[in-house]
Short mmCIF file of C-alpha atoms in Angstrom, two decimals:
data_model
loop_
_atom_site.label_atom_id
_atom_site.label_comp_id
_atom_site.label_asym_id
_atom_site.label_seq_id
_atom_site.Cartn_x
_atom_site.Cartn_y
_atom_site.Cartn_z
CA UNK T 1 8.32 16.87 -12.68
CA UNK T 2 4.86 15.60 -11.80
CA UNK T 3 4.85 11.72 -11.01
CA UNK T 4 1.61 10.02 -12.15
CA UNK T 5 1.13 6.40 -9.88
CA UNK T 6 -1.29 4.46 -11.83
CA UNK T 7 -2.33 1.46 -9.96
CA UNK T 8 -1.52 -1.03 -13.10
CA UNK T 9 1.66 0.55 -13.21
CA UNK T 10 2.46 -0.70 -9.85
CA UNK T 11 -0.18 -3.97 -9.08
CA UNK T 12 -0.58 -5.86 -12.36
CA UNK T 13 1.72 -8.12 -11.86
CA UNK T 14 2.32 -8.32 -7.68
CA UNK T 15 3.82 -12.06 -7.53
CA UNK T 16 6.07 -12.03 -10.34
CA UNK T 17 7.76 -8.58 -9.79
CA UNK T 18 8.82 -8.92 -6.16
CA UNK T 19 10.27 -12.12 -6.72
CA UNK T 20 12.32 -10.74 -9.75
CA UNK T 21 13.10 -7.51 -7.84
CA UNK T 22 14.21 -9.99 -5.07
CA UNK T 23 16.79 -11.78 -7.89
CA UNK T 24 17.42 -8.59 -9.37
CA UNK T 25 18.82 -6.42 -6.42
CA UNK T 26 21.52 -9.37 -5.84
CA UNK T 27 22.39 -9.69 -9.78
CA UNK T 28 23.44 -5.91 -9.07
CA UNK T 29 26.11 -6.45 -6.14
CA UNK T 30 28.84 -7.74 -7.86
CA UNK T 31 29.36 -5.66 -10.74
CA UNK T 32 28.31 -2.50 -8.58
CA UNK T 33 31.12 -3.95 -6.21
CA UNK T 34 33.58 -4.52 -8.54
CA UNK T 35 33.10 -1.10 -10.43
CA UNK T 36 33.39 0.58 -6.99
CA UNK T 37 36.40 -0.33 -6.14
CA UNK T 38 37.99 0.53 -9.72
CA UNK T 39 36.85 3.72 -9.41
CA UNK T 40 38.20 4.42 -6.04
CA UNK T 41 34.70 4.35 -4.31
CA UNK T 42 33.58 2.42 -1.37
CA UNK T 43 31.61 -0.58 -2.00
CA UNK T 44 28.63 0.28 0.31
CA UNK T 45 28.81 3.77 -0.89
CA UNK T 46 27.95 2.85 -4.26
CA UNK T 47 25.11 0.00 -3.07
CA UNK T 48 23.34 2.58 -1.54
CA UNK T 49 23.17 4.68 -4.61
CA UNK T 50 21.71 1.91 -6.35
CA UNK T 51 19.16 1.58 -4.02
CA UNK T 52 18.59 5.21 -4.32
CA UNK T 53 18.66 5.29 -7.97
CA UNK T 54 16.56 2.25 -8.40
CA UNK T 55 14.05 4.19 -5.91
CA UNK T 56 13.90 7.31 -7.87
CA UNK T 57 13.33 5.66 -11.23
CA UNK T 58 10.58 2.85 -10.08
CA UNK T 59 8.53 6.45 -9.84
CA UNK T 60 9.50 8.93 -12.34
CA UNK T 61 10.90 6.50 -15.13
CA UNK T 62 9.35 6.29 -18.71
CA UNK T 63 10.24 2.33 -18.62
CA UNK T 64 8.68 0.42 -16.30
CA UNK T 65 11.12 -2.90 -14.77
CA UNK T 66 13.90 -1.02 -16.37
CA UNK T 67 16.96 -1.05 -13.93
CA UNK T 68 18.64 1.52 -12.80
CA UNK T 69 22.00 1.84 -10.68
CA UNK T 70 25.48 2.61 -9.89
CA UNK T 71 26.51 1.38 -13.31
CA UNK T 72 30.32 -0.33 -14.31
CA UNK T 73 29.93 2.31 -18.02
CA UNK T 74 29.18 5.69 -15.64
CA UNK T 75 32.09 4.52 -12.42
CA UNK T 76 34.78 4.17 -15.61
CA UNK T 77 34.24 8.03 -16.49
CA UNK T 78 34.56 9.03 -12.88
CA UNK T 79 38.00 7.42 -12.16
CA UNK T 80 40.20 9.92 -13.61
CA UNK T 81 38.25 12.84 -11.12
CA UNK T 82 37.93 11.21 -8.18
CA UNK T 83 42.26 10.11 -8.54
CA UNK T 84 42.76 13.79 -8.88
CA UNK T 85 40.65 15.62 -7.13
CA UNK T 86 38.43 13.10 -4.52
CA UNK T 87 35.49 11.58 -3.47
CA UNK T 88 34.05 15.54 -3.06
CA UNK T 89 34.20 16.23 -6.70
CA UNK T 90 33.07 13.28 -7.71
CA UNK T 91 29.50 13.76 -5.52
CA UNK T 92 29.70 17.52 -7.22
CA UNK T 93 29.53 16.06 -10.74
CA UNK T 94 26.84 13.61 -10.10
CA UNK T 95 24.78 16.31 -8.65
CA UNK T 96 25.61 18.29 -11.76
CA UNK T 97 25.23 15.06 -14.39
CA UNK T 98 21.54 15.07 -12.86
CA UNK T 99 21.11 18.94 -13.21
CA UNK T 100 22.48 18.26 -17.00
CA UNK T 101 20.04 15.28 -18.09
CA UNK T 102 16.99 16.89 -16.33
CA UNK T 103 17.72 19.82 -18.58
CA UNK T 104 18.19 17.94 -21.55
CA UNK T 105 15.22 15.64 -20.74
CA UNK T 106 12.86 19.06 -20.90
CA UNK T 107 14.64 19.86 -24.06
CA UNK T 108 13.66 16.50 -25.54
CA UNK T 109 17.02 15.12 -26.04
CA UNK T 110 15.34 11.94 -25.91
CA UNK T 111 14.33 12.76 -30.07
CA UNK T 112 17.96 12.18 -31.42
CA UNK T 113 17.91 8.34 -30.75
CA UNK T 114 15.77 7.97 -33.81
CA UNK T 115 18.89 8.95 -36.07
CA UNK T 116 20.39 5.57 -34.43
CA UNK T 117 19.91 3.05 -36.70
CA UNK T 118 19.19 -0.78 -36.49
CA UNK T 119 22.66 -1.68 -37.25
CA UNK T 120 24.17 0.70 -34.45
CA UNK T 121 21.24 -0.64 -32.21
CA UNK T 122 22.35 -4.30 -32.79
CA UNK T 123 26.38 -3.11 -32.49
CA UNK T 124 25.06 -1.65 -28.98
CA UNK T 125 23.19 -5.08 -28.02
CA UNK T 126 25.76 -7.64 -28.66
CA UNK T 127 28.59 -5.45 -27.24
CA UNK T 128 26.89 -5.06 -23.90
CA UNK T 129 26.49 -9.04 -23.97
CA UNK T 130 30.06 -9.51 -24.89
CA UNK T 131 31.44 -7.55 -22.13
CA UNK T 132 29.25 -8.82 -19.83
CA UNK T 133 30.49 -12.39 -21.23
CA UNK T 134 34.20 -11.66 -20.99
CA UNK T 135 33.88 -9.78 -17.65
CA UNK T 136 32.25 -12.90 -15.86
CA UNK T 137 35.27 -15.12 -17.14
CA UNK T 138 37.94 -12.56 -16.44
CA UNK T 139 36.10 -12.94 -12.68
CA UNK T 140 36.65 -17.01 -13.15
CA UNK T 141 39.86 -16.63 -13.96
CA UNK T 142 42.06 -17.47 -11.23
CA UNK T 143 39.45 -19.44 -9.35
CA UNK T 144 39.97 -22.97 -7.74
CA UNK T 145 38.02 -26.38 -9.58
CA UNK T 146 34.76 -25.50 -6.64
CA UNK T 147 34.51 -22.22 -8.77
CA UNK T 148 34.44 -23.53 -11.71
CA UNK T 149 32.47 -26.17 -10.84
CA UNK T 150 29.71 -23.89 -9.19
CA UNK T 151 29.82 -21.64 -12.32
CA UNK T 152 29.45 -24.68 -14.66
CA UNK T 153 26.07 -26.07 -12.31
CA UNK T 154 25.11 -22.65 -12.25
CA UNK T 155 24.06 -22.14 -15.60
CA UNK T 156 23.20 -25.82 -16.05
CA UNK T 157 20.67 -25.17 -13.54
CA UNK T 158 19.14 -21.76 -14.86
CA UNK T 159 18.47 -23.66 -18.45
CA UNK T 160 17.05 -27.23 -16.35
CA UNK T 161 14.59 -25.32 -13.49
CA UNK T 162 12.45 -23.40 -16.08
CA UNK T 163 11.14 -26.87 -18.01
CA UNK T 164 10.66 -28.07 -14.17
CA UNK T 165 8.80 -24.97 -12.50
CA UNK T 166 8.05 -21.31 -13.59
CA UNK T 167 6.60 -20.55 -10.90
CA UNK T 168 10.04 -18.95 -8.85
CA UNK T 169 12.50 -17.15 -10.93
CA UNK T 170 15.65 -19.77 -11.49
CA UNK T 171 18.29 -17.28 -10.30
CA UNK T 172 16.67 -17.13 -7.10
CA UNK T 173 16.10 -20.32 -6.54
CA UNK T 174 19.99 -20.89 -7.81
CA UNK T 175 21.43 -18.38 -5.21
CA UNK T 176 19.58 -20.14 -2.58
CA UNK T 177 20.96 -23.45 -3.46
CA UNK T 178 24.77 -22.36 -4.08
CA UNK T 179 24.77 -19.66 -0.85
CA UNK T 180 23.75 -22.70 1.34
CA UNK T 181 26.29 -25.22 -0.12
CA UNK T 182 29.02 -22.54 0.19
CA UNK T 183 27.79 -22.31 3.61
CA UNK T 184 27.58 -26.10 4.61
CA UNK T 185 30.62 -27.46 2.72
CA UNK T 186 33.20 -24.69 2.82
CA UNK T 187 34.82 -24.78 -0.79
CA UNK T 188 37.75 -21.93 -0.12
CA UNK T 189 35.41 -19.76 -3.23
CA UNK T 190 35.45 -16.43 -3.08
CA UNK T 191 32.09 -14.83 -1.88
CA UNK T 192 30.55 -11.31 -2.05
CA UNK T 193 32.63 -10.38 1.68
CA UNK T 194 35.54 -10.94 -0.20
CA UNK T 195 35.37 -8.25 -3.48
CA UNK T 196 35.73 -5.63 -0.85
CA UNK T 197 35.63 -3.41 2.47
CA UNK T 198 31.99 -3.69 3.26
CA UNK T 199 31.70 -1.34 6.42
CA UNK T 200 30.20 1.68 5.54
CA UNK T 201 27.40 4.06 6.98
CA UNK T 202 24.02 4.71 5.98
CA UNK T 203 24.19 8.33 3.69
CA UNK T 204 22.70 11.09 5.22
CA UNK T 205 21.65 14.23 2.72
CA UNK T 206 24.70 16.75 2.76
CA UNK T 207 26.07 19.04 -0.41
CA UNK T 208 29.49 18.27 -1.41
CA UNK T 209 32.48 20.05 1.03
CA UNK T 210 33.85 21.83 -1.75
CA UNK T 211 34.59 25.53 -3.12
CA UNK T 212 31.46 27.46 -5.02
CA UNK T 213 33.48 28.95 -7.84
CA UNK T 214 34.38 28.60 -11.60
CA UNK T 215 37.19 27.00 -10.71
CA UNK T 216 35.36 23.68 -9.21
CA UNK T 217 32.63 23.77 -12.23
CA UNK T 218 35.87 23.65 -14.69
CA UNK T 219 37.24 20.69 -12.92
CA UNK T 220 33.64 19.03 -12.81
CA UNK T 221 32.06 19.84 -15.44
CA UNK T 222 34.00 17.66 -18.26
CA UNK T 223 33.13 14.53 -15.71
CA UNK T 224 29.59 15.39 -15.66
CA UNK T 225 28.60 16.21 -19.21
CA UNK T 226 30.64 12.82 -20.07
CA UNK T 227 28.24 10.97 -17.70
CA UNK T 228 25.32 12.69 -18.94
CA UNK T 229 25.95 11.43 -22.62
CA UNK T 230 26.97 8.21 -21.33
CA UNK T 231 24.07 7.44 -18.52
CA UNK T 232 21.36 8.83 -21.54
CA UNK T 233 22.65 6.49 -24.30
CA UNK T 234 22.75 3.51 -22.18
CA UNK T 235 19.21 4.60 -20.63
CA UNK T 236 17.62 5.02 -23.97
CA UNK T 237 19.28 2.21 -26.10
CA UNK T 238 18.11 -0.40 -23.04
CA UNK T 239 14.89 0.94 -23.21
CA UNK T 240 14.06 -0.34 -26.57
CA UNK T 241 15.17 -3.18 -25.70
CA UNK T 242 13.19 -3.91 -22.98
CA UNK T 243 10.32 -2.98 -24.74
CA UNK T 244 10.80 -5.39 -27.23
CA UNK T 245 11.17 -8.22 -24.98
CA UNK T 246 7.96 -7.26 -23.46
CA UNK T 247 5.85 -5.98 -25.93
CA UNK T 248 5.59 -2.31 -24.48
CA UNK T 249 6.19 1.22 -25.18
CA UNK T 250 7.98 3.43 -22.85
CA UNK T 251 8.28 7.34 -22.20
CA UNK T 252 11.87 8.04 -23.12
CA UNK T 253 11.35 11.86 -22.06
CA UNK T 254 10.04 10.90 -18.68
CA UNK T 255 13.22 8.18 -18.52
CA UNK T 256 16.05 11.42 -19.19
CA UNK T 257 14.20 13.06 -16.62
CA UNK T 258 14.24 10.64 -14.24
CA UNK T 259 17.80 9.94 -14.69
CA UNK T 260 18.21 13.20 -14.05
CA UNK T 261 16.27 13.36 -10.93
CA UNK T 262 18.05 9.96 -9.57
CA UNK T 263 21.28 11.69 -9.93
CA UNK T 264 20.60 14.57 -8.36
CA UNK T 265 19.03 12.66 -5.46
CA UNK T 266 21.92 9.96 -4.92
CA UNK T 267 24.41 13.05 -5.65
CA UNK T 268 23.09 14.91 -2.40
CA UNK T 269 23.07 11.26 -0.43
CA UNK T 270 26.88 11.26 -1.68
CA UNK T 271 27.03 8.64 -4.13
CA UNK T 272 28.05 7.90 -7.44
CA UNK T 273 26.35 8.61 -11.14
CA UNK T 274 23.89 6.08 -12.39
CA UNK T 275 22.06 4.82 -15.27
CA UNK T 276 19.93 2.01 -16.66
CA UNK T 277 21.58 -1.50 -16.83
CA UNK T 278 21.04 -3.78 -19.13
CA UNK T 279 22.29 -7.16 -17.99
CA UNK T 280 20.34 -6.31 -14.59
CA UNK T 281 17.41 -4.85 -16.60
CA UNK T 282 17.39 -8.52 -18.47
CA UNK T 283 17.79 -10.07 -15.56
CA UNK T 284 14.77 -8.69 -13.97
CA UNK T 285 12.50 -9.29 -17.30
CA UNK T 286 13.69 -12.83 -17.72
CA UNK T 287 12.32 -13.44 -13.91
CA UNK T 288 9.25 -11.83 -14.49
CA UNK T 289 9.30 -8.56 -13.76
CA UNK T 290 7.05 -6.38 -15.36
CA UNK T 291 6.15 -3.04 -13.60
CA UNK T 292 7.24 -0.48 -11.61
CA UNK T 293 7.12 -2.54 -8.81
CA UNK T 294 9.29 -4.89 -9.63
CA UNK T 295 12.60 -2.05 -9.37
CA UNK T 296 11.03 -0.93 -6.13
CA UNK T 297 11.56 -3.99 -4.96
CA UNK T 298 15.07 -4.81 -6.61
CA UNK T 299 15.78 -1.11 -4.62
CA UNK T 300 14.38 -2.21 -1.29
CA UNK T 301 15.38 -5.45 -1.14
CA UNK T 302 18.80 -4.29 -2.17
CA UNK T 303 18.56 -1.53 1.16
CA UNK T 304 17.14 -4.87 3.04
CA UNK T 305 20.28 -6.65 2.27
CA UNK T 306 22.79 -4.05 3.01
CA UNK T 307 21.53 -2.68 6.49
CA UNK T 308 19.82 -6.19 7.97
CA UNK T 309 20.98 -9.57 6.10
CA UNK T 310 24.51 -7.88 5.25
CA UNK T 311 26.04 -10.71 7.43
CA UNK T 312 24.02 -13.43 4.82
CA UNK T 313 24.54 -11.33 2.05
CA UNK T 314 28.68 -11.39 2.12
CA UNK T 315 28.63 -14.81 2.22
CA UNK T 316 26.56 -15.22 -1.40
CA UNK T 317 29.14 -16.85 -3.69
CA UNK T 318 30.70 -15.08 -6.54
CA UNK T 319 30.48 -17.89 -8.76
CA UNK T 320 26.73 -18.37 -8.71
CA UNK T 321 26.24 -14.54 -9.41
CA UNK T 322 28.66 -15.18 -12.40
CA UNK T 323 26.84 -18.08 -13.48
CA UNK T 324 23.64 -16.02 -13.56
CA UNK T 325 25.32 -13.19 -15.50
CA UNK T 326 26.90 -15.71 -18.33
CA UNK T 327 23.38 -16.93 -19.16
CA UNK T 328 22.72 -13.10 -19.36
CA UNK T 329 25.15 -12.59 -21.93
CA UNK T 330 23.76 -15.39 -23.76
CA UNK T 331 19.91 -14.26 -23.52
CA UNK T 332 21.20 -10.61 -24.77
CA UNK T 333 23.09 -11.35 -27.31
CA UNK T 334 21.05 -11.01 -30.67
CA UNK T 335 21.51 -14.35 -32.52
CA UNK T 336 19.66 -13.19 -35.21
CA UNK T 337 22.51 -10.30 -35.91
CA UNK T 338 24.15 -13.26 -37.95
CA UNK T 339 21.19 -13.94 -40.13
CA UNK T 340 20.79 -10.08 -40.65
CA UNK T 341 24.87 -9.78 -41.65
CA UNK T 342 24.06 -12.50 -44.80
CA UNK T 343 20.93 -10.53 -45.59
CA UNK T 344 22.23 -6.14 -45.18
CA UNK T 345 24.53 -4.19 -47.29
CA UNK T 346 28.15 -4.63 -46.37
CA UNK T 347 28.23 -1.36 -45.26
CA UNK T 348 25.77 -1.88 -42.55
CA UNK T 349 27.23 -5.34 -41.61
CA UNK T 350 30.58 -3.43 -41.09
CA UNK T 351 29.03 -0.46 -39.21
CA UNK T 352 27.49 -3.07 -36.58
CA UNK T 353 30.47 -5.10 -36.78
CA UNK T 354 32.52 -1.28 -35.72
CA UNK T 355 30.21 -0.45 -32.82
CA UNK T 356 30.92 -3.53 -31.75
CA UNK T 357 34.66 -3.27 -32.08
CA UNK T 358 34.69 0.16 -30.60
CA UNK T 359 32.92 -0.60 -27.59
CA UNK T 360 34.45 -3.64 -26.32
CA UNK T 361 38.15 -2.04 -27.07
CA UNK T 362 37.17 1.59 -25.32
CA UNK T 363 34.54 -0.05 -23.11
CA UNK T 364 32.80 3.69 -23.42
CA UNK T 365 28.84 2.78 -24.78
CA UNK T 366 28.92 6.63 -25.80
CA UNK T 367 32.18 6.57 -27.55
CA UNK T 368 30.80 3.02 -29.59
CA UNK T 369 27.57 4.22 -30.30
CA UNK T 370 28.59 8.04 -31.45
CA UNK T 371 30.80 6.90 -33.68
CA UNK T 372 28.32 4.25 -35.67
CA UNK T 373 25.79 7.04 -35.78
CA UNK T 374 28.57 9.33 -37.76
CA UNK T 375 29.59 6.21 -39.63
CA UNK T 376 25.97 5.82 -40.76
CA UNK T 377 25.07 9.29 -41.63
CA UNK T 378 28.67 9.26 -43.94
CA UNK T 379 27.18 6.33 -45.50
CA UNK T 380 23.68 7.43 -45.57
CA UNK T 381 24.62 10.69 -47.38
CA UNK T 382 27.17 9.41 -49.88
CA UNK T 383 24.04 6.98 -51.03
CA UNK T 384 21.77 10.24 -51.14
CA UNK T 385 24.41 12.79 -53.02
CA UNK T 386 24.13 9.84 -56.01
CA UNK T 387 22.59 12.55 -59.04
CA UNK T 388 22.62 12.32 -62.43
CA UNK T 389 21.18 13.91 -65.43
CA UNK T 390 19.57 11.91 -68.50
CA UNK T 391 19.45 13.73 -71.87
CA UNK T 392 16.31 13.64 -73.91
CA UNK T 393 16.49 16.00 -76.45
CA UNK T 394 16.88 19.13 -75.34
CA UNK T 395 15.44 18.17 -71.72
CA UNK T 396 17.49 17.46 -69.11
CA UNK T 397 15.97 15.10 -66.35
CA UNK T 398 17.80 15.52 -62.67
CA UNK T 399 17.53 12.40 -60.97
CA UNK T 400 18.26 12.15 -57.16
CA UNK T 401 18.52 14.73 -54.38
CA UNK T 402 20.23 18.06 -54.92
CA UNK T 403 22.06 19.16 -51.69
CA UNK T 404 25.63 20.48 -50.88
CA UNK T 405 27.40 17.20 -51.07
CA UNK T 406 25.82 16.34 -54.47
CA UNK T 407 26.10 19.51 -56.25
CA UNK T 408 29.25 18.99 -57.85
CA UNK T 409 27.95 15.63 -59.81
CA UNK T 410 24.94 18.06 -60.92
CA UNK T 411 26.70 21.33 -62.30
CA UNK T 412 29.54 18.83 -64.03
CA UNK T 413 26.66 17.58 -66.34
CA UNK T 414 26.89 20.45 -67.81
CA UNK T 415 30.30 21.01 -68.19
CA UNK T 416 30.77 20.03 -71.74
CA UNK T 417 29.20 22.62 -74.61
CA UNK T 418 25.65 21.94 -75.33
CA UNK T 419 24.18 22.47 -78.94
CA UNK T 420 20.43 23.45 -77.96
CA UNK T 421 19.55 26.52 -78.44
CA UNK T 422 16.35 25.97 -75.64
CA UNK T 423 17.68 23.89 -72.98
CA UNK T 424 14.71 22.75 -70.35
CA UNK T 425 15.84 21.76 -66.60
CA UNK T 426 13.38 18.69 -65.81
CA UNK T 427 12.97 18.50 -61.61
CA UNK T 428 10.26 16.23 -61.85
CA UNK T 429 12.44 13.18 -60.20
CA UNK T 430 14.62 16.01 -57.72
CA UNK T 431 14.13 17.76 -54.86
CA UNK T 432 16.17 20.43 -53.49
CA UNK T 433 17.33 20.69 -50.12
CA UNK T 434 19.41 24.03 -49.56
CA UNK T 435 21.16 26.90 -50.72
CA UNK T 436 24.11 25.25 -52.08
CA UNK T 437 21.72 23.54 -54.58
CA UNK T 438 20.12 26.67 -55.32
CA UNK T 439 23.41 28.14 -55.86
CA UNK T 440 24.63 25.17 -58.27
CA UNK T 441 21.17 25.94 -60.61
CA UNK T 442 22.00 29.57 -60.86
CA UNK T 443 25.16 29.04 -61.59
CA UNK T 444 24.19 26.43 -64.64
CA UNK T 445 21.53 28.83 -65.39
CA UNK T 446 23.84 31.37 -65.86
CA UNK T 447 26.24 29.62 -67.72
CA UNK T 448 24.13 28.63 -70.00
CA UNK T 449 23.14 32.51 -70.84
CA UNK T 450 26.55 33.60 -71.24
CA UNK T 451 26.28 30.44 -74.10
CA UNK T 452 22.89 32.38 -75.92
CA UNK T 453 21.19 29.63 -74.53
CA UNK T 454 17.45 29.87 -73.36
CA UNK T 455 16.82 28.24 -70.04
CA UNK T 456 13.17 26.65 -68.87
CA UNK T 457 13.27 25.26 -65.12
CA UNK T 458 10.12 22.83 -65.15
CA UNK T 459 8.86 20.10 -62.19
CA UNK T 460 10.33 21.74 -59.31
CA UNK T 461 8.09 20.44 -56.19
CA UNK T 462 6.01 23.08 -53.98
CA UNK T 463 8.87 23.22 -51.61
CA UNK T 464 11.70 22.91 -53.52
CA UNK T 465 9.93 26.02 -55.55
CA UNK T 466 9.64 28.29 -52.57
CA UNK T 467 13.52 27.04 -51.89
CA UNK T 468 14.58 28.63 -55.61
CA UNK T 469 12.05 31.68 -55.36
CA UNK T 470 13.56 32.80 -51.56
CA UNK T 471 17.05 32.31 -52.38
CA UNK T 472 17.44 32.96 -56.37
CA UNK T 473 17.39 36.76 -55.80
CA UNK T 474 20.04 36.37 -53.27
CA UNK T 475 22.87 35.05 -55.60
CA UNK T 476 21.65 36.55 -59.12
CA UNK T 477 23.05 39.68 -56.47
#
């Protein structure tokens, strides 16, 4: 894959992107943390995959200040391979996730996210900013009054410093603050040191220590075609999104591939799966971030962090991060989804409404957002298969489009005895879409013969013409 550096790409917006980068690659060590250790990983392992992913993607990805790491969606499909079979595997199906979406990306998977539609889109937003929500409190929970109380001026203070200066991004200027009262008035609050066993070496490029046979890819390859789908639906449905909050296009072919590359990369350096993030992706927009320099930096500040400030970095309360991440939730959330519910059909308001339910109870993006697509096309076709025949005369008008779910509406229009002795079929206001239909219009057709009837077809479109002429010799057979 050829990487093309434009210098606007990179140097349009110097300030503002290293200073969100800076805000961003903290945002990312809690829930990268936290994720780690539920899916049996260790901590530092999986913050240097996010620097590595981060990396990788600031180059090859289709969607510039889009973030990119060891994500909490990709670490829940790995926990059930690395219990069984260990940390080994687990490397083996990353490598092979990336292999998967780099193949997919040149296949232009990237295509079948226009069949999601707004409805699923807004199910996908407001479920990523609920559980982002509700997994900051479940992290409160438990806390002593400082926490709360940190938490609380947290957020008061990343609404107040924006109508006082723009000119630093709040969050940073937050962390700063809280890290240094933590510091000089010890508050017994838990910081990051505390979510975890933070020793760890730097990765060095191996392949996994595991057999080469069919055996191993049946074990893996489940795990890695589940984090494929997963780490491409999250990638591509936070694209959008950032490109709506800044008023940009992106290259979602160029993004799968770049996943897929990142994969492969942190798979070899012995880390986890990743994919785009969107309350870290939010995060970085919200401070500014605009280009692709802005998730280099969020990478190498992250690397900074980990290998020389790791003794300042462990001592970053947990409270202000989850401060930070609350007003995240807030900012994603779509407020307008309520105004849109009064306003859609009650079958789109309860396909949103599902996504959303779906996600948040199997916390599996994938699972949430499959399953609103299906809804939609069920609904979607059930509209379409709507046909029905007016009488005028002898001419029968076919309204609506003839396919195989609406077929049986059309040929039971005819089922009663008709008295014309010339009986014209009117397509003007049809179209026909397959063989099925073709087969339901012979079948009439024919019917009608055995009744001495004659039988005109009239108004059939150019390609719903060629349809009839290719197939009718086939079941007149």
């Amino acid at each position: 894959m050829l990487i093309a550096i434009k210098k606007e790409e990179w140097l349009g917006n110097v300030k503002n992107d290293l200073l969100a980068g800076m805000v961003t690659s903290i945002a990312l060590i809690p829930e990268v943390i936290g994720f780690a250790i539920i899916a049996g990983v260790n901590p530092m392992t999986a913050l240097f995959a996010s620097v590595t992913t981060a990396l990788v993607t600031s180059f090859t990805g289709g969607r510039p200040a889009m973030i990119s790491a060891a994500a909490g969606s990709m670490a829940l499909v790995m926990v059930s391979l690395i219990k069984n079979h260990g940390i080994q595997y687990m490397i083996a199906a990353t490598i092979l996730t990336g292999i998967i979406q780099l193949i997919l990306g040149y296949l232009g998977i990237q295509k079948l996210m226009r069949f999601v539609p707004k409805p699923v889109m807004l199910g996908f937003v407001n479920s990523l900013a609920l559980l982002i929500f509700t997994a900051q409190i479940q992290q409160l929970v438990g806390g002593n009054q400082w926490t709360y109380l940190m938490a609380g001026v947290t957020i008061a203070l990343m609404y107040l410093i924006p109508k006082i200066t723009k000119a630093i991004p709040p969050a940073l200027i937050v962390i700063v603050l809280m890290t240094v009262c933590s510091i000089v008035f010890p508050m017994g609050i838990q910081t990051v040191g505390d979510m975890g066993d933070m020793n760890g070496l730097l990765p060095r490029l191996s392949f996994p220590n595991i057999p080469l046979n069919f055996e191993t890819l049946r074990i893996i390859f489940p795990t890695a075609l589940a984090l494929s789908i997963v780490g491409l639906v999250e990638s591509l449905l936070t694209a959008p999104l950032i490109n709506e909050m800044t008023d940009t296009t992106s290259d979602n072919q160029r993004e799968v591939k770049a996943q897929g590359l990142a994969n492969i990369v942190t798979g070899f350096l012995g880390g986890p799966a990743g994919c785009a993030m969107i309350g870290q992706a939010v995060i970085n927009v919200k401070s500014g971030g605009r280009k692709r320099l802005s998730t280099f930096a969020a990478g190498s500040f992250l690397l900074f962090l980990i290998v020389v400030l790791k003794g300042l970095m462990i001592q970053i309360p947990t409270a202000a991060l989850i401060g930070i991440m609350i007003t995240v939730a807030i900012a994603t959330f779509d407020w307008k989804s309520f105004q849109y519910l009064k306003t859609m059909h009650i079958t789109e308001g309860a396909i949103m409404l599902i996504t959303v339910g779906i996600v948040i109870y199997t916390h599996n993006l994938a699972i949430g957002i499959i399953a609103g697509v299906v809804l939609s096309a069920i609904v979607f076709m059930t509209k379409i298969s709507l046909v029905y025949v007016v009488k005028e005369n002898n001419r029968f008008k076919i309204h609506g489009q003839l396919f195989f779910a609406s077929t049986h509406d059309f040929t039971q229009a005819f089922a009663e005895p008709i008295q014309d002795d010339l009986i014209i079929l009117d397509f003007t206001h049809s179209h026909i879409w397959d063989d099925s239909s073709v087969e339901a219009i012979i079948k009439v057709i024919q019917k009608l013969k055995a009744q001495n009837k004659q039988v005109e077809i009239e108004g059939l479109n150019a390609q719903s013409q060629e349809l009839v002429e290719k197939l009718k010799g086939y079941f007149l057979d």
